[in-house]
Structures are given as C-alpha cells and as structure tokens.
Short mmCIF file of C-alpha atoms in Angstrom, two decimals:
data_model
loop_
_atom_site.label_atom_id
_atom_site.label_comp_id
_atom_site.label_asym_id
_atom_site.label_seq_id
_atom_site.Cartn_x
_atom_site.Cartn_y
_atom_site.Cartn_z
CA MET R 1 -8.30 213.14 -13.95
CA PRO R 2 -4.79 213.57 -15.46
CA SER R 3 -4.84 214.56 -19.12
CA GLY R 4 -2.69 212.75 -21.68
CA ARG R 5 -0.59 209.62 -21.39
CA TYR R 6 2.76 208.69 -22.87
CA PRO R 7 2.69 205.61 -25.11
CA GLU R 8 5.10 202.90 -24.03
CA GLY R 9 8.09 202.68 -26.34
CA LEU R 10 8.52 206.38 -27.05
CA LEU R 11 10.38 206.90 -23.77
CA PRO R 12 13.48 205.00 -22.57
CA PRO R 13 12.94 202.02 -20.24
CA LEU R 14 13.49 202.49 -16.51
CA PRO R 15 16.89 200.69 -16.36
CA GLU R 16 18.30 203.17 -18.91
CA LEU R 17 16.96 206.12 -16.90
CA LEU R 18 18.50 204.82 -13.67
CA ALA R 19 21.82 204.10 -15.37
CA ALA R 20 21.90 207.64 -16.77
CA ARG R 21 21.26 209.14 -13.34
CA GLU R 22 24.00 207.04 -11.77
CA GLU R 23 26.47 208.06 -14.48
CA ARG R 24 25.61 211.72 -13.90
CA TRP R 25 26.14 211.30 -10.15
CA HIS R 26 29.64 209.89 -10.77
CA ARG R 27 30.42 212.82 -13.09
CA ARG R 28 29.25 215.24 -10.44
CA SER R 29 31.36 213.65 -7.70
CA GLY R 30 34.40 213.51 -9.97
CA LEU R 31 34.03 217.17 -10.87
CA ALA R 32 33.90 218.16 -7.20
CA ALA R 33 37.04 216.12 -6.46
CA ARG R 34 39.04 217.47 -9.42
CA HIS R 35 38.30 221.13 -8.74
CA GLY R 36 37.94 221.04 -4.97
CA SER R 37 34.92 223.27 -5.36
CA ALA R 38 31.15 223.27 -5.12
CA VAL R 39 29.37 221.71 -8.09
CA LEU R 40 26.03 222.73 -9.56
CA SER R 41 23.88 220.02 -11.14
CA LEU R 42 21.15 221.56 -13.30
CA THR R 43 18.31 219.36 -14.58
CA ILE R 44 14.74 219.98 -15.66
CA ARG R 45 11.98 219.51 -13.08
CA ILE R 46 9.17 218.24 -15.30
CA PRO R 47 7.98 214.79 -16.48
CA HIS R 48 10.42 212.88 -18.65
CA GLY R 49 8.68 213.24 -21.99
CA LEU R 50 8.40 216.98 -21.49
CA ARG R 51 12.09 217.16 -20.60
CA MET R 52 12.93 215.86 -24.05
CA GLU R 53 10.51 218.32 -25.66
CA TYR R 54 11.42 221.43 -23.71
CA GLY R 55 15.09 220.80 -22.94
CA SER R 56 16.56 223.06 -25.62
CA PHE R 57 13.90 225.71 -24.98
CA LEU R 58 14.52 225.80 -21.25
CA TYR R 59 18.29 225.64 -21.31
CA GLY R 60 18.35 228.75 -23.43
CA ARG R 61 16.54 230.48 -20.58
CA ALA R 62 19.04 229.14 -18.00
CA GLU R 63 22.17 230.49 -19.70
CA GLY R 64 21.79 233.73 -17.79
CA LEU R 65 22.12 231.84 -14.49
CA LEU R 66 25.60 230.50 -15.28
CA LYS R 67 26.75 233.92 -16.50
CA LYS R 68 26.10 235.28 -13.01
CA LEU R 69 28.24 232.62 -11.30
CA PRO R 70 32.06 232.17 -11.12
CA VAL R 71 32.17 229.06 -13.31
CA LEU R 72 35.45 227.13 -13.22
CA HIS R 73 34.34 224.38 -15.58
CA ALA R 74 31.01 223.43 -17.18
CA GLU R 75 29.78 220.52 -19.26
CA SER R 76 26.39 219.62 -20.65
CA GLY R 77 24.84 216.54 -22.16
CA LEU R 78 21.71 214.69 -23.15
CA ASP R 79 21.11 211.15 -21.94
CA ALA R 80 18.17 208.83 -21.43
CA ASP R 81 17.03 210.92 -18.47
CA GLY R 82 17.06 214.19 -20.42
CA PRO R 83 19.37 217.22 -20.75
CA TRP R 84 21.73 218.22 -17.94
CA THR R 85 24.49 220.67 -17.04
CA LEU R 86 27.23 220.21 -14.44
CA ALA R 87 29.41 223.14 -13.40
CA ALA R 88 32.23 223.58 -10.90
CA ILE R 89 31.60 226.93 -9.19
CA GLY R 90 34.22 229.03 -7.41
CA MET R 91 32.24 229.91 -4.28
CA PRO R 92 31.36 228.15 -1.03
CA GLY R 93 28.67 225.52 -1.49
CA ALA R 94 26.38 227.00 1.18
CA GLU R 95 26.40 230.40 -0.50
CA LEU R 96 25.83 228.81 -3.93
CA LYS R 97 22.88 226.80 -2.61
CA ARG R 98 21.34 229.93 -1.07
CA ARG R 99 21.55 231.80 -4.39
CA LEU R 100 20.13 228.85 -6.29
CA VAL R 101 17.20 228.47 -3.89
CA GLU R 102 16.33 232.11 -4.58
CA TRP R 103 16.49 231.41 -8.33
CA GLU R 104 14.39 228.24 -8.01
CA ASP R 105 11.66 230.37 -6.45
CA THR R 106 11.38 232.52 -9.60
CA PRO R 107 8.93 231.49 -12.36
CA GLU R 108 11.64 230.23 -14.73
CA GLY R 109 13.70 228.70 -11.92
CA SER R 110 10.66 226.72 -10.81
CA LEU R 111 11.13 224.55 -13.90
CA PHE R 112 14.59 223.38 -12.80
CA ASP R 113 16.28 221.34 -10.11
CA ALA R 114 19.51 223.09 -9.12
CA ASP R 115 21.33 220.64 -6.83
CA VAL R 116 24.62 221.45 -5.11
CA THR R 117 27.51 219.29 -3.99
CA ASP R 118 29.75 221.27 -1.63
CA GLU R 119 33.53 221.46 -1.74
CA ASP R 120 33.76 218.54 0.70
CA GLY R 121 31.60 216.28 -1.48
CA GLY R 122 28.43 216.55 0.57
CA ASP R 123 25.03 217.23 -0.97
CA LEU R 124 23.21 220.34 0.24
CA SER R 125 19.42 220.27 0.51
CA ARG R 126 16.57 222.69 1.08
CA ARG R 127 15.64 220.75 4.19
CA GLY R 128 19.15 221.28 5.56
CA MET R 129 18.56 225.02 5.14
CA GLY R 130 15.31 224.80 7.09
CA LEU R 131 13.18 225.27 3.97
CA GLY R 132 9.98 223.47 3.06
CA PRO R 133 9.39 221.32 -0.03
CA ARG R 134 8.97 222.88 -3.45
CA PRO R 135 5.44 223.51 -4.74
CA CYS R 136 3.80 221.69 -7.64
CA LEU R 137 3.89 223.60 -10.93
CA VAL R 138 0.23 222.83 -11.60
CA CYS R 139 -1.66 223.17 -8.33
CA GLY R 140 0.80 224.74 -5.88
CA GLY R 141 0.58 221.81 -3.46
CA GLU R 142 3.54 219.71 -2.37
CA ALA R 143 5.22 218.57 -5.58
CA LYS R 144 6.41 215.25 -4.18
CA PHE R 145 2.86 214.22 -3.31
CA CYS R 146 1.58 215.13 -6.78
CA VAL R 147 4.37 213.14 -8.46
CA VAL R 148 3.85 210.02 -6.35
CA SER R 149 0.06 210.09 -6.76
CA ARG R 150 0.29 211.00 -10.46
CA ARG R 151 -2.22 213.69 -9.76
CA HIS R 152 -1.48 215.63 -12.97
CA GLY R 153 -0.91 214.36 -16.49
CA PRO R 154 1.69 215.67 -18.94
CA ASP R 155 -0.78 218.01 -20.61
CA ASP R 156 -1.55 219.67 -17.26
CA VAL R 157 2.17 220.27 -16.74
CA ARG R 158 2.57 221.46 -20.33
CA ALA R 159 -0.08 224.12 -19.78
CA ALA R 160 1.72 225.25 -16.62
CA ILE R 161 5.03 225.51 -18.51
CA GLU R 162 3.43 227.65 -21.20
CA ARG R 163 1.94 230.00 -18.62
CA ILE R 164 5.45 230.50 -17.21
CA LEU R 165 7.38 230.80 -20.47
CA PHE R 166 4.79 232.69 -22.52
CA PRO R 167 2.51 234.57 -20.12
CA GLU R 168 -0.42 236.36 -21.71
CA PRO R 169 -1.03 239.88 -20.35
CA ALA R 170 -4.56 240.45 -19.09
CA SER R 171 -4.77 243.43 -21.45
CA ALA R 172 -3.68 241.50 -24.57
CA SER R 173 -5.58 242.49 -27.72
CA LEU R 174 -7.19 239.97 -30.06
CA PRO R 175 -4.28 240.18 -32.57
CA GLU R 176 -1.77 239.76 -29.74
CA ARG R 177 -3.59 236.67 -28.50
CA ILE R 178 -3.66 235.20 -32.01
CA GLY R 179 0.04 236.01 -32.40
CA ARG R 180 0.86 234.21 -29.15
CA ILE R 181 -1.09 231.16 -30.25
CA ALA R 182 0.73 231.17 -33.60
CA ARG R 183 4.12 231.28 -31.90
CA LEU R 184 3.16 228.40 -29.63
CA ALA R 185 2.00 226.44 -32.69
CA VAL R 186 5.34 226.99 -34.45
CA GLU R 187 7.14 225.72 -31.39
CA ASP R 188 4.67 222.82 -31.00
CA GLU R 189 5.92 221.58 -34.37
CA ALA R 190 9.56 222.13 -33.43
CA ARG R 191 9.18 220.20 -30.14
CA THR R 192 7.46 217.17 -31.65
CA PHE R 193 9.51 213.96 -31.62
CA PRO R 194 10.26 211.67 -33.30
CA LYS R 195 9.74 213.40 -36.69
CA PRO R 196 11.19 211.34 -39.57
CA GLY R 197 13.61 213.47 -41.59
CA LEU R 198 12.84 216.64 -39.63
CA VAL R 199 14.53 218.64 -36.88
CA THR R 200 13.51 217.69 -33.34
CA PRO R 201 14.80 218.61 -29.87
CA VAL R 202 17.11 215.57 -30.03
CA SER R 203 18.02 215.31 -33.73
CA SER R 204 18.73 217.41 -36.82
CA GLY R 205 16.98 214.81 -38.98
CA ALA R 206 18.06 214.94 -42.61
CA HIS R 207 19.34 218.51 -42.21
CA GLU R 208 23.01 219.38 -42.01
CA ASP R 209 22.48 223.13 -41.79
CA MET R 210 20.07 223.45 -38.86
CA ASP R 211 19.09 222.09 -35.48
CA ILE R 212 16.56 222.91 -32.78
CA THR R 213 18.38 226.14 -31.84
CA THR R 214 17.97 227.31 -35.45
CA LEU R 215 14.23 226.75 -35.27
CA LEU R 216 14.04 228.58 -31.95
CA ALA R 217 15.96 231.56 -33.31
CA SER R 218 13.64 231.64 -36.31
CA SER R 219 10.55 231.42 -34.09
CA ASP R 220 11.78 234.32 -31.97
CA SER R 221 12.31 236.45 -35.07
CA LEU R 222 8.78 235.74 -36.35
CA ALA R 223 6.82 236.33 -33.12
CA SER R 224 5.80 239.89 -34.00
CA TYR R 225 4.94 238.91 -37.59
CA TRP R 226 2.08 236.65 -36.57
CA THR R 227 0.56 239.47 -34.52
CA ALA R 228 1.00 241.90 -37.42
CA CYS R 229 -0.87 239.54 -39.75
CA ALA R 230 -3.69 239.19 -37.23
CA GLU R 231 -3.81 242.99 -36.88
CA ALA R 232 -4.05 243.34 -40.65
CA GLY R 233 -6.95 240.91 -40.63
CA ALA R 234 -8.72 242.58 -37.71
CA GLY R 235 -8.52 245.93 -39.50
CA HIS R 236 -9.69 244.58 -42.85
CA PRO R 237 -13.18 245.73 -43.94
CA GLY R 238 -15.46 242.83 -44.72
CA MET R 239 -14.59 239.16 -44.90
CA PRO R 240 -11.15 237.78 -45.95
CA GLY R 241 -10.37 238.01 -49.68
CA PRO R 242 -7.43 238.45 -52.06
CA GLU R 243 -7.00 242.06 -50.93
CA LEU R 244 -6.11 240.83 -47.45
CA LEU R 245 -3.41 238.55 -48.86
CA GLU R 246 -1.92 241.51 -50.72
CA ARG R 247 -2.02 243.49 -47.50
CA ILE R 248 0.08 240.96 -45.56
CA ARG R 249 2.56 240.15 -48.34
CA PRO R 250 4.89 243.06 -47.51
CA LEU R 251 4.81 241.87 -43.89
CA GLY R 252 5.87 238.42 -45.07
CA ILE R 253 8.78 239.82 -47.07
CA ARG R 254 10.06 241.67 -44.01
CA ALA R 255 9.52 238.60 -41.84
CA GLU R 256 11.56 236.44 -44.21
CA LYS R 257 14.45 238.91 -44.02
CA ALA R 258 14.24 238.89 -40.22
CA MET R 259 14.23 235.08 -40.19
CA LEU R 260 17.30 234.85 -42.43
CA ALA R 261 19.13 237.39 -40.30
CA ALA R 262 18.33 235.42 -37.14
CA THR R 263 19.37 232.06 -38.60
CA GLY R 264 22.46 233.12 -40.50
CA GLY R 265 20.78 232.75 -43.88
CA ILE R 266 19.08 229.40 -43.21
CA ASN R 267 15.52 228.98 -44.48
CA ALA R 268 13.85 227.57 -41.39
CA HIS R 269 10.24 228.72 -41.85
CA LYS R 270 9.78 230.33 -45.26
CA GLY R 271 6.80 228.16 -46.19
CA LEU R 272 5.22 228.73 -42.79
CA ILE R 273 5.55 232.51 -43.12
CA PHE R 274 3.19 232.20 -46.08
CA ALA R 275 0.78 229.55 -44.77
CA LEU R 276 0.45 230.56 -41.13
CA GLY R 277 0.43 234.24 -42.09
CA ILE R 278 -2.70 233.57 -44.14
CA LEU R 279 -4.46 231.81 -41.26
CA CYS R 280 -3.45 234.47 -38.72
CA ALA R 281 -4.88 237.18 -40.97
CA ALA R 282 -8.02 235.14 -41.66
CA ALA R 283 -8.56 234.40 -37.96
CA GLY R 284 -8.04 238.05 -37.04
CA CYS R 285 -10.55 239.16 -39.64
CA LEU R 286 -13.19 236.56 -38.79
CA LEU R 287 -13.02 236.97 -35.02
CA ALA R 288 -12.92 240.78 -35.21
CA HIS R 289 -16.14 240.68 -37.23
CA GLY R 290 -17.85 238.33 -34.77
CA SER R 291 -17.59 235.24 -37.00
CA PRO R 292 -16.18 231.88 -35.85
CA ALA R 293 -12.71 230.82 -37.00
CA ASP R 294 -13.54 227.14 -37.40
CA ASP R 295 -13.17 224.18 -39.75
CA VAL R 296 -15.61 225.73 -42.22
CA SER R 297 -14.74 229.42 -42.20
CA LEU R 298 -10.94 229.11 -42.07
CA PRO R 299 -10.45 226.96 -45.19
CA ARG R 300 -13.07 229.02 -47.02
CA SER R 301 -11.25 232.21 -46.07
CA ALA R 302 -7.88 230.79 -47.16
CA MET R 303 -9.36 229.86 -50.54
CA ARG R 304 -10.76 233.35 -51.04
CA MET R 305 -7.50 234.99 -50.05
CA ALA R 306 -5.54 232.72 -52.42
CA GLU R 307 -7.91 232.74 -55.38
CA ARG R 308 -5.54 234.79 -57.56
CA LEU R 309 -2.48 232.65 -56.89
CA GLY R 310 -3.19 230.43 -59.89
CA ASP R 311 -1.67 233.12 -62.08
CA GLU R 312 1.63 232.76 -60.21
CA LEU R 313 1.68 228.99 -60.64
CA SER R 314 1.30 229.38 -64.39
CA SER R 315 3.90 232.16 -64.71
CA GLU R 316 6.52 231.72 -67.40
CA ALA R 317 9.57 232.15 -65.19
CA PRO R 318 9.39 230.03 -62.02
CA GLN R 319 11.83 231.46 -59.48
CA THR R 320 11.17 229.23 -56.46
CA ALA R 321 11.40 225.52 -55.72
CA GLY R 322 7.62 225.44 -55.35
CA LEU R 323 7.00 226.90 -58.78
CA ARG R 324 9.58 224.61 -60.36
CA ALA R 325 7.95 221.58 -58.72
CA PHE R 326 4.58 222.66 -60.04
CA ARG R 327 5.96 223.06 -63.56
CA ALA R 328 7.77 219.70 -63.49
CA HIS R 329 5.34 217.54 -61.48
CA GLY R 330 2.09 219.46 -61.06
CA ALA R 331 2.70 219.83 -57.32
CA GLY R 332 1.05 223.04 -56.14
CA GLY R 333 3.03 223.24 -52.88
CA ALA R 334 2.18 226.03 -50.44
CA ARG R 335 0.22 228.00 -53.03
CA GLY R 336 -1.79 224.99 -54.12
CA GLN R 337 -2.67 224.09 -50.54
CA ALA R 338 -3.87 227.63 -49.85
CA MET R 339 -5.93 227.75 -53.06
CA GLN R 340 -7.68 224.52 -52.01
CA GLY R 341 -8.22 225.63 -48.41
CA TYR R 342 -5.53 223.39 -46.92
CA PRO R 343 -7.23 220.03 -47.54
CA SER R 344 -4.33 218.07 -46.04
CA VAL R 345 -4.83 219.93 -42.76
CA PHE R 346 -8.61 219.74 -42.50
CA SER R 347 -9.09 216.28 -44.05
CA ALA R 348 -6.04 214.45 -42.72
CA GLY R 349 -3.97 216.20 -40.05
CA LEU R 350 -6.71 217.63 -37.83
CA PRO R 351 -8.89 214.48 -37.79
CA ALA R 352 -5.86 212.36 -36.82
CA PHE R 353 -4.88 214.84 -34.12
CA ARG R 354 -8.38 214.94 -32.64
CA SER R 355 -8.74 211.17 -32.71
CA ALA R 356 -5.51 210.86 -30.74
CA VAL R 357 -6.76 213.45 -28.21
CA GLU R 358 -9.97 211.46 -27.78
CA ALA R 359 -7.89 208.31 -27.26
CA GLY R 360 -6.18 210.02 -24.32
CA LEU R 361 -2.66 210.35 -25.76
CA ASP R 362 -0.34 213.14 -24.68
CA ARG R 363 -0.03 216.14 -27.00
CA ASN R 364 3.33 215.14 -28.43
CA SER R 365 1.87 211.81 -29.52
CA CYS R 366 -1.22 213.57 -30.90
CA ARG R 367 1.01 215.80 -32.99
CA LEU R 368 2.95 212.77 -34.18
CA CYS R 369 -0.31 211.12 -35.28
CA ALA R 370 -1.21 214.26 -37.21
CA LEU R 371 2.23 214.37 -38.83
CA LEU R 372 1.96 210.75 -39.97
CA ALA R 373 -1.47 211.44 -41.47
CA LEU R 374 -0.05 214.46 -43.30
CA MET R 375 2.94 212.48 -44.56
CA ALA R 376 0.58 209.81 -45.82
CA ALA R 377 -1.79 212.24 -47.53
CA LEU R 378 0.27 215.18 -48.82
CA ARG R 379 1.07 214.79 -52.51
CA ASP R 380 2.61 218.22 -53.08
CA ASP R 381 5.34 218.51 -50.44
CA THR R 382 7.77 220.39 -52.67
CA ASN R 383 10.60 220.04 -50.15
CA LEU R 384 10.33 216.25 -50.38
CA ILE R 385 10.10 216.40 -54.16
CA LYS R 386 13.14 218.65 -54.34
CA ARG R 387 15.22 216.21 -52.28
CA GLY R 388 13.92 212.84 -53.45
CA GLY R 389 11.74 213.39 -56.49
CA LEU R 390 8.38 211.69 -56.88
CA GLU R 391 10.00 208.45 -55.79
CA GLY R 392 10.97 209.93 -52.43
CA LEU R 393 7.50 211.43 -52.02
CA ALA R 394 5.88 208.06 -52.74
CA LEU R 395 8.15 206.31 -50.23
CA VAL R 396 7.18 208.72 -47.44
CA ASN R 397 3.47 208.49 -48.34
CA ARG R 398 3.64 204.69 -48.29
CA GLU R 399 5.68 204.23 -45.11
CA ALA R 400 3.70 206.83 -43.17
CA SER R 401 0.49 205.00 -44.12
CA ARG R 402 2.05 201.76 -42.93
CA ALA R 403 2.99 203.33 -39.59
CA LEU R 404 -0.56 204.61 -39.11
CA GLU R 405 -2.07 201.23 -39.98
CA ALA R 406 0.22 199.65 -37.40
CA GLY R 407 -1.17 201.97 -34.70
CA GLY R 408 1.23 204.91 -34.85
CA PRO R 409 2.75 205.88 -31.50
CA SER R 410 0.12 203.93 -29.55
CA THR R 411 1.51 200.46 -30.38
CA PRO R 412 4.99 198.86 -30.40
CA GLU R 413 4.45 197.90 -34.04
CA GLY R 414 3.55 201.47 -34.95
CA ILE R 415 6.58 202.85 -33.14
CA ALA R 416 8.82 200.36 -34.97
CA ALA R 417 7.33 201.51 -38.27
CA ILE R 418 7.98 205.15 -37.34
CA ARG R 419 11.60 204.32 -36.55
CA GLY R 420 11.86 202.53 -39.90
CA LEU R 421 10.57 205.63 -41.67
CA GLU R 422 13.12 207.71 -39.75
CA ASP R 423 15.92 205.46 -41.00
CA ALA R 424 14.64 205.65 -44.59
CA CYS R 425 14.51 209.44 -44.49
CA MET R 426 18.00 209.67 -43.04
CA GLU R 427 19.43 207.26 -45.59
CA ARG R 428 17.95 209.21 -48.52
CA ARG R 429 18.25 212.66 -46.88
CA LEU R 430 14.50 213.20 -47.21
CA SER R 431 12.85 215.99 -45.25
CA PRO R 432 9.07 216.43 -45.43
CA GLY R 433 9.22 220.16 -44.73
CA GLY R 434 5.80 220.83 -46.25
CA CYS R 435 4.28 218.32 -43.83
CA ALA R 436 6.01 220.09 -40.93
CA ASP R 437 4.41 223.38 -42.00
CA MET R 438 1.00 221.74 -42.19
CA LEU R 439 1.53 220.27 -38.71
CA ALA R 440 2.09 223.79 -37.36
CA LEU R 441 -1.23 224.79 -38.95
CA VAL R 442 -2.93 221.85 -37.22
CA CYS R 443 -1.52 223.04 -33.89
CA PHE R 444 -2.60 226.63 -34.58
CA ILE R 445 -6.17 225.65 -35.43
CA ASP R 446 -6.39 223.44 -32.35
CA ARG R 447 -5.16 226.27 -30.13
CA LEU R 448 -7.58 228.78 -31.67
CA ARG R 449 -10.30 227.14 -29.62
CA GLU R 450 -8.80 228.91 -26.60
CA LEU R 451 -10.18 232.19 -28.00
CA GLN R 452 -13.62 230.83 -28.79
CA ASP R 453 -14.61 228.41 -26.04
#
C-alpha cells in the first residue's frame, strides 16, 4: 500500500497546475521560433509535492548537463507545477534528443524529464526513436502504469530519490552511516515547507541574507563533520560523558569555519553544529558499545555530555547571543536544551512527528507537524528572542498552538492558521531558528531507526 499522503490545501489546485503547464508550453514554442533552434525543456520527474521539496537540490545536480551543451539562451522559473528550465540549444533536435535520452538513463537523469522541441517546432519523443517507456523509480516497472494506478506513495518515491542522490556504500562503517543519516536530517529540515519565518525551497522566510542554496552549501560543508563526531563517539571508552563533548568541540570549531567559508560568512547552521554534533557522537558511542540509541539513552547521554555547560551559562562575560539571552531572560538556548536532554525534541517534536506518521501523512507534513509542536513548546529559542524579544517568542508559541489545535496540515483550518503564522513572522521578521535545529534532531532520531531495525 502506498506510504504517505499529501494533505489537500498544501499543494496548488489542478486548474493552477494545468495553467502553469500551458504557459510553459507557450514559452517553449516561442523560444524555438525566436532562435530557430531546438529547445530543451527540463522538469522534475517526481510527484508534485516532492518537486517543490527537491527542486533546488536537483537543479544543482543538473547544472553540469547545460554546461555540456551549446546553449544559446536559457531561462528558469518556479510555478505552480514546480521548477523548470527552458534552453535554446545550438544543435539539431534529433542529436540533442539522443544525448538527452542517454542522460535520462543515468541515475541522476532518471529524476528528470528532458523534452525536446526541434528546430521546426515539432516535439521529439522516445517512441519516435524506437525506444520503450521509462522505468518507474521505485519498482522498475513501466512508470506510466505506476503513476496512473498510484501504486507508490510519496514516501516510496522519496526513498528512491535518496538512494540515487546519497547512495550508501555496502562497505560503509558505522560512523559513516550515522554521518549520512545526519546529513539527510539536515536536508530534511531545509526541504520542509511551509516553515513560518524560516528558509524553505520556495521562500527565504524572514531572512534577507540566505536562501535554500545557502543551506545546501552549508550542508555540503558539514557532511564530513557529522561522520567525524560519530567516529569520536565510536572510539570513546565507556558511555558518553563530558569528556566526549570536549573531544568533539575542536571538530565543531573547524566545522563552523568550513560552514562560514562555504556560505560567505552566513551563519546557516551554527546551533546545529553543536546540537547534532552531540547526538552524532552519542549515537556513535552507544551503538559501537552495543547499546541502543533510543528515546531513553540518547537524551540521557546528551545530559551527561552537557553536564558541565552550566558553568558557561553563568560566566561573567557572555560572548554569544545564546549567553546574552540566558543572562537577560533565563533562556538556556542550545546549551540549556542539551543539559536537559532536549526535552522539546523528545516531549514535543518527536511525538507530533510519530502521530502524523501513524495518521498516514507524507513526511513533509509529518515534519511540519513536528515543527509546529516545537514552535508551540520551545521557550528558549534564542534566535526568536534576539529578533522579537519575549513578545515575539510568545506570539509564535501561541499561534503555533492554535495551528495545531486547528488540525495542522491535515485540515483546511489548520493550513489557514499556518499561513497566518507565516504572515506574522514575515511582518515582524521573526525566525524560529532554534525550532529549526530541533526539527533536524527529530529527523535524525527518526532516521536512526534504519541502523537498529
């Protein structure tokens, strides 16, 4: 049975999708007429909701394709049907189609539809070249049949995409497997939409200095860091404790420098370097010693690793926004969450996520439910406090609770409340960055089951 379902209201209605496709067809025909050349139309070959999630991720992978072609003119956009690229290409349409068919048969190319209009305005097809239909990403059968019969749900397709984009070598070590899961969790958070006040694949939220490409660049720069933390944990004698935190701190300092270099000085994931680094190290240590990394051992390990951080919170010279927020408002921020074993994650975010999974929602909607629960529960989001004070924090807590009570993404009323919270965050330039970090932890803990089932 297909896994996951998209709630009505999060995706555009059918008339908007059809209008977008018709507009793109007119653009494509006009481009062919103006340049008298073949035209490439590049779109993403996955379900609509996943197109919105993965669009920026996948188009970064497709840039290499255009660099290998004699492009006369190219334009890209994002409409109700998802992201697209149109390009006039200086070569015969038949030759272009042949090259694109070869590319579509590669793992990354299998995620795209690369359609060609020839220099005379005619559309070239695989059937016209004597080729069979394209295979399904999930089962390898005829894709058209699977689409029409709705044989696979969005979560089945999501898993197939991850196997293509982030393949796991058969010889991967435990730390490498934990590092891969951590990277996927970071990008789970980045892909989630809508996220009031936060960067998504389709919005910069309340941020003027970053967008989804910034988060992707940061994620790339941190991929090896998560593995290094897990390696430090796996090599640690005994169970996790404060000595393990001291062992990974130099790794975190180097990771922060790498992140800033990759983002041009923008702090995209500083809080997550601390929080997810702790959980990667804890998971590496626990699993290497034959202990489960579960809802009991992980928070307990985080508390033991962070037990000496209270001295930093009470230091006389606060040098970070988190320490200043603690001094002014008693908000412990990232340190406080670690010292308490991440209560917002284990008492609010994870239960909401799992309830949404049990209700049959797709993973994006499950993550959105978790985010709302975190926004309703978290009282020490220092990023929110920095931008909007305690008043801004209270507004987000209140409106997120209201959205959850209205049904979250599973009801029209809940979706309307989410949109209202988005508007409020944009108007006041509020960004619940601490909640975003905790959402990544929720995704990491959920994915850790892959190593233990």
